PDB file of C-alpha atoms in Angstrom:
ATOM      1  CA  ASP A  10     -29.264  -2.224-205.071  1.00 52.00           C
ATOM      2  CA  THR A  11     -25.642  -3.154-204.522  1.00 72.00           C
ATOM      3  CA  GLY A  12     -24.739  -3.613-208.176  1.00 91.00           C
ATOM      4  CA  VAL A  13     -23.278  -6.662-209.886  1.00 94.00           C
ATOM      5  CA  SER A  14     -20.770  -8.439-207.694  1.00 95.00           C
ATOM      6  CA  GLN A  15     -18.011 -10.723-208.951  1.00 96.00           C
ATOM      7  CA  ASN A  16     -15.704 -12.944-206.944  1.00 96.00           C
ATOM      8  CA  PRO A  17     -12.832 -13.307-206.749  1.00 96.00           C
ATOM      9  CA  ARG A  18     -11.401 -10.026-208.072  1.00 95.00           C
ATOM     10  CA  HIS A  19      -8.167 -11.727-209.005  1.00 96.00           C
ATOM     11  CA  LYS A  20      -7.238 -15.353-209.596  1.00 97.00           C
ATOM     12  CA  ILE A  21      -3.797 -16.714-210.333  1.00 97.00           C
ATOM     13  CA  THR A  22      -3.586 -20.345-211.322  1.00 97.00           C
ATOM     14  CA  LYS A  23      -1.220 -22.776-212.939  1.00 97.00           C
ATOM     15  CA  ARG A  24      -1.841 -24.145-216.390  1.00 97.00           C
ATOM     16  CA  GLY A  25      -3.990 -27.246-216.277  1.00 97.00           C
ATOM     17  CA  GLN A  26      -5.865 -26.318-213.105  1.00 98.00           C
ATOM     18  CA  ASN A  27      -9.609 -25.719-212.935  1.00 98.00           C
ATOM     19  CA  VAL A  28     -11.010 -22.368-211.825  1.00 98.00           C
ATOM     20  CA  THR A  29     -14.498 -21.167-210.974  1.00 98.00           C
ATOM     21  CA  PHE A  30     -15.788 -17.609-210.846  1.00 97.00           C
ATOM     22  CA  ARG A  31     -18.993 -16.382-209.299  1.00 98.00           C
ATOM     23  CA  CYS A  32     -21.313 -13.564-210.321  1.00 98.00           C
ATOM     24  CA  ASP A  33     -24.138 -12.144-208.234  1.00 97.00           C
ATOM     25  CA  PRO A  34     -26.376  -9.996-210.419  1.00 96.00           C
ATOM     26  CA  ILE A  35     -28.586  -7.158-209.320  1.00 94.00           C
ATOM     27  CA  SER A  36     -31.508  -8.763-207.523  1.00 91.00           C
ATOM     28  CA  GLU A  37     -34.604  -9.225-209.677  1.00 88.00           C
ATOM     29  CA  HIS A  38     -32.586  -8.971-212.897  1.00 92.00           C
ATOM     30  CA  ASN A  39     -33.686 -11.822-215.107  1.00 91.00           C
ATOM     31  CA  ARG A  40     -30.809 -11.788-217.563  1.00 93.00           C
ATOM     32  CA  LEU A  41     -27.175 -12.487-216.815  1.00 95.00           C
ATOM     33  CA  TYR A  42     -24.297 -12.237-219.257  1.00 95.00           C
ATOM     34  CA  TRP A  43     -20.659 -13.283-219.329  1.00 97.00           C
ATOM     35  CA  TYR A  44     -18.083 -11.394-221.364  1.00 96.00           C
ATOM     36  CA  ARG A  45     -14.315 -11.749-221.629  1.00 96.00           C
ATOM     37  CA  GLN A  46     -11.866  -8.874-222.074  1.00 94.00           C
ATOM     38  CA  THR A  47      -8.232  -9.292-223.023  1.00 93.00           C
ATOM     39  CA  LEU A  48      -5.593  -6.601-222.779  1.00 88.00           C
ATOM     40  CA  GLY A  49      -6.076  -3.857-225.339  1.00 86.00           C
ATOM     41  CA  GLN A  50      -9.397  -5.203-226.544  1.00 90.00           C
ATOM     42  CA  GLY A  51     -13.033  -4.562-225.825  1.00 92.00           C
ATOM     43  CA  PRO A  52     -15.195  -7.141-224.076  1.00 94.00           C
ATOM     44  CA  GLU A  53     -16.326 -10.164-226.122  1.00 94.00           C
ATOM     45  CA  PHE A  54     -19.648 -11.892-225.569  1.00 93.00           C
ATOM     46  CA  LEU A  55     -19.424 -15.413-224.150  1.00 95.00           C
ATOM     47  CA  THR A  56     -22.909 -16.475-223.079  1.00 95.00           C
ATOM     48  CA  TYR A  57     -26.126 -15.317-221.460  1.00 94.00           C
ATOM     49  CA  PHE A  58     -28.970 -16.640-219.311  1.00 95.00           C
ATOM     50  CA  GLN A  59     -32.624 -15.736-219.169  1.00 93.00           C
ATOM     51  CA  ASN A  60     -33.503 -16.756-215.626  1.00 93.00           C
ATOM     52  CA  GLU A  61     -31.919 -20.221-215.277  1.00 93.00           C
ATOM     53  CA  ALA A  62     -31.887 -21.058-218.988  1.00 93.00           C
ATOM     54  CA  GLN A  63     -28.665 -20.632-220.947  1.00 93.00           C
ATOM     55  CA  LEU A  64     -29.935 -19.282-224.264  1.00 92.00           C
ATOM     56  CA  GLU A  65     -26.819 -18.632-226.293  1.00 90.00           C
ATOM     57  CA  LYS A  66     -23.148 -19.521-226.241  1.00 91.00           C
ATOM     58  CA  SER A  67     -20.433 -17.898-228.312  1.00 90.00           C
ATOM     59  CA  ARG A  68     -18.015 -19.951-230.376  1.00 88.00           C
ATOM     60  CA  LEU A  69     -15.391 -18.456-228.050  1.00 83.00           C
ATOM     61  CA  LEU A  70     -16.740 -20.701-225.311  1.00 86.00           C
ATOM     62  CA  SER A  71     -14.812 -23.919-225.833  1.00 89.00           C
ATOM     63  CA  ASP A  72     -15.767 -27.247-224.276  1.00 93.00           C
ATOM     64  CA  ARG A  73     -13.511 -26.427-221.334  1.00 96.00           C
ATOM     65  CA  PHE A  74     -15.838 -23.604-220.326  1.00 96.00           C
ATOM     66  CA  SER A  75     -19.144 -24.154-218.602  1.00 96.00           C
ATOM     67  CA  ALA A  76     -21.538 -21.676-217.080  1.00 96.00           C
ATOM     68  CA  GLU A  77     -24.505 -22.276-214.842  1.00 96.00           C
ATOM     69  CA  ARG A  78     -27.244 -20.259-213.229  1.00 96.00           C
ATOM     70  CA  PRO A  79     -29.018 -22.957-211.241  1.00 91.00           C
ATOM     71  CA  LYS A  80     -31.731 -20.963-209.507  1.00 87.00           C
ATOM     72  CA  GLY A  81     -31.912 -17.993-211.801  1.00 86.00           C
ATOM     73  CA  SER A  82     -29.954 -15.847-209.387  1.00 91.00           C
ATOM     74  CA  PHE A  83     -26.148 -16.100-209.124  1.00 96.00           C
ATOM     75  CA  SER A  84     -24.056 -17.677-211.862  1.00 97.00           C
ATOM     76  CA  THR A  85     -20.768 -19.546-211.993  1.00 97.00           C
ATOM     77  CA  LEU A  86     -18.284 -19.781-214.835  1.00 97.00           C
ATOM     78  CA  GLU A  87     -15.888 -22.719-214.691  1.00 97.00           C
ATOM     79  CA  ILE A  88     -12.816 -23.196-216.817  1.00 97.00           C
ATOM     80  CA  GLN A  89     -11.314 -26.673-216.834  1.00 97.00           C
ATOM     81  CA  ARG A  90      -7.693 -27.441-217.674  1.00 97.00           C
ATOM     82  CA  THR A  91      -6.790 -23.777-217.946  1.00 97.00           C
ATOM     83  CA  GLU A  92      -4.422 -22.597-220.664  1.00 96.00           C
ATOM     84  CA  GLN A  93      -2.312 -19.463-220.810  1.00 96.00           C
ATOM     85  CA  GLY A  94      -4.631 -18.123-223.504  1.00 95.00           C
ATOM     86  CA  ASP A  95      -7.442 -18.089-220.967  1.00 96.00           C
ATOM     87  CA  SER A  96      -5.763 -15.212-219.133  1.00 97.00           C
ATOM     88  CA  ALA A  97      -8.216 -12.326-219.330  1.00 96.00           C
ATOM     89  CA  MET A  98     -10.725 -10.251-217.398  1.00 96.00           C
ATOM     90  CA  TYR A  99     -14.028 -12.095-217.109  1.00 97.00           C
ATOM     91  CA  LEU A 100     -16.954  -9.702-216.868  1.00 96.00           C
ATOM     92  CA  CYS A 101     -20.468 -10.391-215.716  1.00 96.00           C
ATOM     93  CA  ALA A 102     -23.450  -8.178-216.436  1.00 95.00           C
ATOM     94  CA  SER A 103     -27.141  -8.299-215.678  1.00 94.00           C
ATOM     95  CA  SER A 104     -30.285  -6.641-216.949  1.00 91.00           C
ATOM     96  CA  LEU A 105     -34.017  -6.596-216.386  1.00 89.00           C
ATOM     97  CA  VAL A 106     -35.832  -7.409-219.578  1.00 83.00           C
ATOM     98  CA  GLY A 107     -39.393  -6.255-220.143  1.00 77.00           C
ATOM     99  CA  THR A 108     -39.214  -2.689-218.854  1.00 73.00           C
ATOM    100  CA  GLY A 109     -38.669  -1.079-222.248  1.00 68.00           C
ATOM    101  CA  ASP A 110     -35.419   0.483-221.098  1.00 67.00           C
ATOM    102  CA  GLU A 111     -33.168  -2.508-220.664  1.00 73.00           C
ATOM    103  CA  LYS A 112     -29.530  -1.766-220.099  1.00 82.00           C
ATOM    104  CA  LEU A 113     -26.631  -3.891-218.971  1.00 88.00           C
ATOM    105  CA  PHE A 114     -25.040  -3.314-215.585  1.00 91.00           C
ATOM    106  CA  PHE A 115     -21.497  -4.663-215.438  1.00 93.00           C
ATOM    107  CA  GLY A 116     -19.513  -5.958-212.508  1.00 94.00           C
ATOM    108  CA  SER A 117     -15.871  -5.066-211.912  1.00 93.00           C
ATOM    109  CA  GLY A 118     -14.721  -8.392-213.301  1.00 95.00           C
ATOM    110  CA  THR A 119     -12.466 -11.261-212.286  1.00 97.00           C
ATOM    111  CA  GLN A 120      -8.904 -10.991-213.566  1.00 96.00           C
ATOM    112  CA  LEU A 121      -7.542 -14.449-214.381  1.00 97.00           C
ATOM    113  CA  SER A 122      -3.826 -15.048-214.808  1.00 97.00           C
ATOM    114  CA  VAL A 123      -2.737 -18.501-215.960  1.00 97.00           C
ATOM    115  CA  LEU A 124       0.949 -19.176-215.367  1.00 96.00           C
TER     116      LEU A 124
ATOM    117  CA  ALA B  19     -22.554  -9.845-237.828  1.00 76.00           C
ATOM    118  CA  GLN B  20     -21.583  -6.441-236.526  1.00 82.00           C
ATOM    119  CA  SER B  21     -18.234  -4.876-235.788  1.00 90.00           C
ATOM    120  CA  VAL B  22     -16.942  -1.642-234.347  1.00 94.00           C
ATOM    121  CA  THR B  23     -13.797   0.343-235.074  1.00 96.00           C
ATOM    122  CA  GLN B  24     -12.638   2.959-232.639  1.00 97.00           C
ATOM    123  CA  LEU B  25     -10.299   5.111-234.632  1.00 94.00           C
ATOM    124  CA  ASP B  26      -8.186   6.440-231.763  1.00 95.00           C
ATOM    125  CA  SER B  27      -6.572   4.218-229.164  1.00 95.00           C
ATOM    126  CA  GLN B  28      -5.313   7.113-227.037  1.00 96.00           C
ATOM    127  CA  VAL B  29      -6.615  10.669-226.748  1.00 97.00           C
ATOM    128  CA  PRO B  30      -4.730  13.116-224.520  1.00 97.00           C
ATOM    129  CA  VAL B  31      -6.639  16.316-223.810  1.00 97.00           C
ATOM    130  CA  PHE B  32      -6.286  19.326-221.555  1.00 97.00           C
ATOM    131  CA  GLU B  33      -8.832  20.079-218.874  1.00 97.00           C
ATOM    132  CA  GLU B  34     -11.768  22.220-220.089  1.00 97.00           C
ATOM    133  CA  ALA B  35     -10.955  21.455-223.726  1.00 98.00           C
ATOM    134  CA  PRO B  36     -13.448  19.640-225.968  1.00 98.00           C
ATOM    135  CA  VAL B  37     -12.995  15.998-226.872  1.00 98.00           C
ATOM    136  CA  GLU B  38     -14.338  13.787-229.648  1.00 97.00           C
ATOM    137  CA  LEU B  39     -13.973  10.018-229.705  1.00 98.00           C
ATOM    138  CA  ARG B  40     -14.583   8.436-233.070  1.00 97.00           C
ATOM    139  CA  CYS B  41     -16.504   5.238-233.651  1.00 97.00           C
ATOM    140  CA  ASN B  42     -17.446   3.553-236.908  1.00 96.00           C
ATOM    141  CA  TYR B  43     -19.538   0.422-237.173  1.00 94.00           C
ATOM    142  CA  SER B  44     -20.459  -2.109-239.790  1.00 91.00           C
ATOM    143  CA  SER B  45     -23.673  -4.073-239.887  1.00 83.00           C
ATOM    144  CA  SER B  46     -26.037  -5.532-242.421  1.00 76.00           C
ATOM    145  CA  VAL B  47     -29.083  -4.937-240.214  1.00 80.00           C
ATOM    146  CA  SER B  48     -30.504  -2.166-238.094  1.00 79.00           C
ATOM    147  CA  VAL B  49     -28.453  -1.621-235.002  1.00 84.00           C
ATOM    148  CA  TYR B  50     -28.446  -0.239-231.532  1.00 90.00           C
ATOM    149  CA  LEU B  51     -25.374   1.807-230.604  1.00 92.00           C
ATOM    150  CA  PHE B  52     -23.812   2.402-227.206  1.00 94.00           C
ATOM    151  CA  TRP B  53     -20.962   4.182-225.486  1.00 96.00           C
ATOM    152  CA  TYR B  54     -19.616   2.774-222.225  1.00 96.00           C
ATOM    153  CA  VAL B  55     -17.004   4.215-219.873  1.00 96.00           C
ATOM    154  CA  GLN B  56     -14.666   2.216-217.665  1.00 93.00           C
ATOM    155  CA  TYR B  57     -12.960   4.041-214.803  1.00 91.00           C
ATOM    156  CA  PRO B  58      -9.910   2.378-213.236  1.00 85.00           C
ATOM    157  CA  ASN B  59     -10.839  -0.688-211.185  1.00 81.00           C
ATOM    158  CA  GLN B  60     -14.530  -0.262-211.924  1.00 85.00           C
ATOM    159  CA  GLY B  61     -17.080  -1.990-214.130  1.00 86.00           C
ATOM    160  CA  LEU B  62     -18.313  -0.681-217.454  1.00 91.00           C
ATOM    161  CA  GLN B  63     -20.922   2.041-217.099  1.00 93.00           C
ATOM    162  CA  LEU B  64     -23.376   3.056-219.793  1.00 93.00           C
ATOM    163  CA  LEU B  65     -22.881   6.656-220.965  1.00 95.00           C
ATOM    164  CA  LEU B  66     -25.585   6.732-223.623  1.00 94.00           C
ATOM    165  CA  LYS B  67     -27.340   4.661-226.243  1.00 91.00           C
ATOM    166  CA  TYR B  68     -29.061   5.102-229.563  1.00 91.00           C
ATOM    167  CA  LEU B  69     -32.018   2.880-230.332  1.00 85.00           C
ATOM    168  CA  SER B  70     -34.093   4.998-232.717  1.00 83.00           C
ATOM    169  CA  GLY B  71     -35.463   8.506-233.138  1.00 84.00           C
ATOM    170  CA  SER B  72     -33.347  11.623-232.798  1.00 87.00           C
ATOM    171  CA  THR B  73     -29.825  11.093-234.083  1.00 89.00           C
ATOM    172  CA  LEU B  74     -28.347  13.306-231.355  1.00 95.00           C
ATOM    173  CA  VAL B  75     -28.246  11.419-228.093  1.00 94.00           C
ATOM    174  CA  LYS B  76     -27.448  13.003-224.773  1.00 95.00           C
ATOM    175  CA  GLY B  77     -25.941  10.947-221.997  1.00 94.00           C
ATOM    176  CA  ILE B  78     -24.629  11.266-218.486  1.00 93.00           C
ATOM    177  CA  ASN B  79     -21.778  13.526-217.369  1.00 93.00           C
ATOM    178  CA  GLY B  80     -22.295  15.989-220.239  1.00 96.00           C
ATOM    179  CA  PHE B  81     -21.504  13.549-223.040  1.00 97.00           C
ATOM    180  CA  GLU B  82     -23.430  13.359-226.285  1.00 97.00           C
ATOM    181  CA  ALA B  83     -23.155  11.324-229.466  1.00 97.00           C
ATOM    182  CA  GLU B  84     -24.486  11.656-232.970  1.00 95.00           C
ATOM    183  CA  PHE B  85     -25.674   8.746-235.055  1.00 94.00           C
ATOM    184  CA  ASN B  86     -24.841   9.144-238.728  1.00 93.00           C
ATOM    185  CA  LYS B  87     -26.311   6.326-240.776  1.00 90.00           C
ATOM    186  CA  SER B  88     -24.763   7.352-244.095  1.00 91.00           C
ATOM    187  CA  GLN B  89     -21.292   7.425-242.568  1.00 92.00           C
ATOM    188  CA  THR B  90     -21.983   4.508-240.213  1.00 93.00           C
ATOM    189  CA  SER B  91     -20.559   6.528-237.365  1.00 95.00           C
ATOM    190  CA  PHE B  92     -21.456   7.211-233.750  1.00 96.00           C
ATOM    191  CA  HIS B  93     -18.909   9.720-232.476  1.00 97.00           C
ATOM    192  CA  LEU B  94     -18.871  10.745-228.824  1.00 98.00           C
ATOM    193  CA  ARG B  95     -18.297  14.353-227.798  1.00 98.00           C
ATOM    194  CA  LYS B  96     -17.973  16.478-224.702  1.00 98.00           C
ATOM    195  CA  PRO B  97     -17.530  20.258-224.970  1.00 97.00           C
ATOM    196  CA  SER B  98     -15.403  20.636-221.835  1.00 97.00           C
ATOM    197  CA  VAL B  99     -13.660  17.757-220.060  1.00 97.00           C
ATOM    198  CA  HIS B 100     -12.675  17.405-216.425  1.00 96.00           C
ATOM    199  CA  ILE B 101      -9.826  15.501-214.825  1.00 96.00           C
ATOM    200  CA  SER B 102     -12.430  12.994-213.652  1.00 95.00           C
ATOM    201  CA  ASP B 103     -13.216  12.080-217.282  1.00 97.00           C
ATOM    202  CA  THR B 104      -9.915  10.218-217.479  1.00 96.00           C
ATOM    203  CA  ALA B 105     -11.015   6.685-218.332  1.00 96.00           C
ATOM    204  CA  GLU B 106     -11.357   4.146-221.102  1.00 96.00           C
ATOM    205  CA  TYR B 107     -14.299   4.552-223.443  1.00 97.00           C
ATOM    206  CA  PHE B 108     -15.877   1.763-225.458  1.00 97.00           C
ATOM    207  CA  CYS B 109     -18.222   2.015-228.395  1.00 97.00           C
ATOM    208  CA  ALA B 110     -20.521  -0.970-228.916  1.00 94.00           C
ATOM    209  CA  VAL B 111     -23.086  -2.134-231.461  1.00 92.00           C
ATOM    210  CA  SER B 112     -25.872  -4.662-231.221  1.00 88.00           C
ATOM    211  CA  SER B 113     -28.690  -5.954-233.374  1.00 82.00           C
ATOM    212  CA  ASN B 114     -30.612  -7.060-230.300  1.00 75.00           C
ATOM    213  CA  ASP B 115     -30.704  -6.161-226.654  1.00 62.00           C
ATOM    214  CA  TYR B 116     -28.050  -8.405-225.232  1.00 71.00           C
ATOM    215  CA  LYS B 117     -25.141  -9.367-227.466  1.00 83.00           C
ATOM    216  CA  LEU B 118     -22.922  -6.326-227.705  1.00 89.00           C
ATOM    217  CA  SER B 119     -19.911  -6.123-230.010  1.00 91.00           C
ATOM    218  CA  PHE B 120     -17.377  -3.738-228.511  1.00 94.00           C
ATOM    219  CA  GLY B 121     -14.599  -1.739-230.066  1.00 95.00           C
ATOM    220  CA  ALA B 122     -11.055  -1.967-228.733  1.00 95.00           C
ATOM    221  CA  GLY B 123     -11.497   1.130-226.609  1.00 96.00           C
ATOM    222  CA  THR B 124     -10.106   4.667-226.456  1.00 97.00           C
ATOM    223  CA  THR B 125      -8.078   5.776-223.470  1.00 97.00           C
ATOM    224  CA  VAL B 126      -8.760   9.390-222.595  1.00 97.00           C
ATOM    225  CA  THR B 127      -6.204  11.133-220.398  1.00 97.00           C
ATOM    226  CA  VAL B 128      -7.167  14.575-219.163  1.00 97.00           C
ATOM    227  CA  ARG B 129      -4.308  16.815-218.059  1.00 96.00           C
ATOM    228  CA  ALA B 130      -4.481  20.013-216.029  1.00 94.00           C
TER     229      ALA B 130
END
């Protein structure tokens, strides 16, 4: 068990560019979550997957954001036409549902800076 | 919808002193309550959670929290802190098992 892994750790991009982040959950975890954390705030829920199905998306997730989990394992979060307001820490978490003691394991996040 | 208010943004404390981090929540339904800790350059780690049952919940690293339904609070306490407890602490509420609503966080700085 190597924990939840996120890549890259840091991403600097220019406004208008597209960026993609990757999350590798703990193996065998069937749920995967994306959260966003801005400076001085707690994480905010963006979306989550049960296996490969995306079951809920927050209103925070504009049309420029898309997340996938094609084979029910790793997930990608893409932001198109980035804006300065997208600058934040993007957190991924995973959990194993059905054990009666589900808890979220978080990765260290990807810090996005949009210039 | 649920929300969380962490009443203290910064808490300085001396080593071996007790600490209490305050958390109030609002919700129209039954909730689950959590405390997470975030050490520098690390992911969020679950300290403890309240789902049901005893209102006093014990967690890792000597932390405990008490659920108070009448006051809608879930304060976190530790009787004696160590330098290594320096971190940011987040209170969170959920009405299910996946969508957490976090507070803004409390930064705890432990000094020798």
